[in-house]
Amino acid sequence: MKIKAFILTFIIIYLLLSLPIMFGFGWSVDWVQGATFFQKMKVHVVEGLFSYWIPKILIAGVAGILISIKAGGK
C-alpha cells in the first residue's frame, strides 16, 4: 500500500464529492444586501467542504485504500 497514492486519491475524491455543494446545487442561501463576492465564495466553499463530511470521508477513504492497494501491487 502506497501512502502517497492514498492521500492523493483521498483528497481528490473528497473535493470531487464537495463540488456540487460548492457550486450551490441543493442549497439556498439568503444573502444580506451588502455581501461581497468573496464573502459569498467563502460561505460556499466552507459549506461544500464541511456538509455531509462523514459519508464523504468514508467514500474517499475506501477509494483511497482501493487505489493505494492497486498502486502498491505494481
PDB file of C-alpha atoms in Angstrom:
ATOM      1  CA  MET A   1       0.000   0.000   0.000  1.00  0.00           C
ATOM      2  CA  LYS A   2       1.439   3.350  -1.035  1.00  0.00           C
ATOM      3  CA  ILE A   3       0.644   6.209   1.332  1.00  0.00           C
ATOM      4  CA  LYS A   4       1.186   8.875  -1.356  1.00  0.00           C
ATOM      5  CA  ALA A   5      -1.439   7.261  -3.603  1.00  0.00           C
ATOM      6  CA  PHE A   6      -3.849   7.010  -0.660  1.00  0.00           C
ATOM      7  CA  ILE A   7      -3.512  10.656   0.370  1.00  0.00           C
ATOM      8  CA  LEU A   8      -3.726  11.985  -3.190  1.00  0.00           C
ATOM      9  CA  THR A   9      -6.755   9.834  -4.005  1.00  0.00           C
ATOM     10  CA  PHE A  10      -8.449  10.745  -0.725  1.00  0.00           C
ATOM     11  CA  ILE A  11      -8.060  14.487  -1.348  1.00  0.00           C
ATOM     12  CA  ILE A  12      -9.192  14.319  -4.973  1.00  0.00           C
ATOM     13  CA  ILE A  13     -12.272  12.191  -4.205  1.00  0.00           C
ATOM     14  CA  TYR A  14     -13.225  14.362  -1.221  1.00  0.00           C
ATOM     15  CA  LEU A  15     -13.016  17.525  -3.332  1.00  0.00           C
ATOM     16  CA  LEU A  16     -14.974  15.946  -6.188  1.00  0.00           C
ATOM     17  CA  LEU A  17     -17.717  14.955  -3.754  1.00  0.00           C
ATOM     18  CA  SER A  18     -17.743  18.518  -2.371  1.00  0.00           C
ATOM     19  CA  LEU A  19     -18.026  20.303  -5.723  1.00  0.00           C
ATOM     20  CA  PRO A  20     -21.817  20.087  -6.178  1.00  0.00           C
ATOM     21  CA  ILE A  21     -22.432  21.805  -2.838  1.00  0.00           C
ATOM     22  CA  MET A  22     -19.705  24.375  -3.538  1.00  0.00           C
ATOM     23  CA  PHE A  23     -21.489  25.304  -6.753  1.00  0.00           C
ATOM     24  CA  GLY A  24     -24.743  25.686  -4.873  1.00  0.00           C
ATOM     25  CA  PHE A  25     -26.671  22.647  -6.062  1.00  0.00           C
ATOM     26  CA  GLY A  26     -29.317  21.803  -3.493  1.00  0.00           C
ATOM     27  CA  TRP A  27     -28.633  24.812  -1.261  1.00  0.00           C
ATOM     28  CA  SER A  28     -30.333  28.150  -0.973  1.00  0.00           C
ATOM     29  CA  VAL A  29     -28.557  30.912   0.914  1.00  0.00           C
ATOM     30  CA  ASP A  30     -30.278  34.211   1.655  1.00  0.00           C
ATOM     31  CA  TRP A  31     -27.646  36.903   1.353  1.00  0.00           C
ATOM     32  CA  VAL A  32     -27.542  40.255   3.093  1.00  0.00           C
ATOM     33  CA  GLN A  33     -27.753  43.008   0.525  1.00  0.00           C
ATOM     34  CA  GLY A  34     -24.167  44.186   1.065  1.00  0.00           C
ATOM     35  CA  ALA A  35     -22.462  40.771   0.879  1.00  0.00           C
ATOM     36  CA  THR A  36     -19.363  40.853  -1.287  1.00  0.00           C
ATOM     37  CA  PHE A  37     -18.344  38.248  -3.845  1.00  0.00           C
ATOM     38  CA  PHE A  38     -15.576  36.928  -1.565  1.00  0.00           C
ATOM     39  CA  GLN A  39     -17.948  36.552   1.391  1.00  0.00           C
ATOM     40  CA  LYS A  40     -20.316  34.542  -0.795  1.00  0.00           C
ATOM     41  CA  MET A  41     -17.456  32.459  -2.179  1.00  0.00           C
ATOM     42  CA  LYS A  42     -16.136  31.723   1.322  1.00  0.00           C
ATOM     43  CA  VAL A  43     -19.553  30.522   2.508  1.00  0.00           C
ATOM     44  CA  HIS A  44     -19.992  28.236  -0.499  1.00  0.00           C
ATOM     45  CA  VAL A  45     -16.514  26.707  -0.118  1.00  0.00           C
ATOM     46  CA  VAL A  46     -16.859  26.160   3.642  1.00  0.00           C
ATOM     47  CA  GLU A  47     -20.355  24.683   3.250  1.00  0.00           C
ATOM     48  CA  GLY A  48     -19.125  22.429   0.467  1.00  0.00           C
ATOM     49  CA  LEU A  49     -16.218  21.084   2.478  1.00  0.00           C
ATOM     50  CA  PHE A  50     -17.985  20.602   5.804  1.00  0.00           C
ATOM     51  CA  SER A  51     -21.504  19.485   4.929  1.00  0.00           C
ATOM     52  CA  TYR A  52     -22.049  15.707   4.785  1.00  0.00           C
ATOM     53  CA  TRP A  53     -18.448  15.195   5.818  1.00  0.00           C
ATOM     54  CA  ILE A  54     -18.909  11.718   7.326  1.00  0.00           C
ATOM     55  CA  PRO A  55     -20.154   9.999   4.133  1.00  0.00           C
ATOM     56  CA  LYS A  56     -17.578  11.891   2.076  1.00  0.00           C
ATOM     57  CA  ILE A  57     -14.748  10.737   4.377  1.00  0.00           C
ATOM     58  CA  LEU A  58     -15.967   7.144   4.216  1.00  0.00           C
ATOM     59  CA  ILE A  59     -16.252   7.122   0.421  1.00  0.00           C
ATOM     60  CA  ALA A  60     -12.916   8.894  -0.073  1.00  0.00           C
ATOM     61  CA  GLY A  61     -11.227   6.576   2.437  1.00  0.00           C
ATOM     62  CA  VAL A  62     -12.458   3.404   0.747  1.00  0.00           C
ATOM     63  CA  ALA A  63     -11.484   4.754  -2.678  1.00  0.00           C
ATOM     64  CA  GLY A  64      -8.052   5.759  -1.347  1.00  0.00           C
ATOM     65  CA  ILE A  65      -7.460   2.322   0.153  1.00  0.00           C
ATOM     66  CA  LEU A  66      -8.504   0.545  -3.038  1.00  0.00           C
ATOM     67  CA  ILE A  67      -6.348   2.757  -5.263  1.00  0.00           C
ATOM     68  CA  SER A  68      -3.326   2.575  -2.957  1.00  0.00           C
ATOM     69  CA  ILE A  69      -3.535  -1.235  -2.773  1.00  0.00           C
ATOM     70  CA  LYS A  70      -3.712  -1.398  -6.563  1.00  0.00           C
ATOM     71  CA  ALA A  71      -0.782   1.056  -6.884  1.00  0.00           C
ATOM     72  CA  GLY A  72       1.264  -0.947  -4.372  1.00  0.00           C
ATOM     73  CA  GLY A  73       0.863  -4.157  -6.363  1.00  0.00           C
ATOM     74  CA  LYS A  74       2.901  -2.918  -9.325  1.00  0.00           C
TER      75      LYS A  74
END
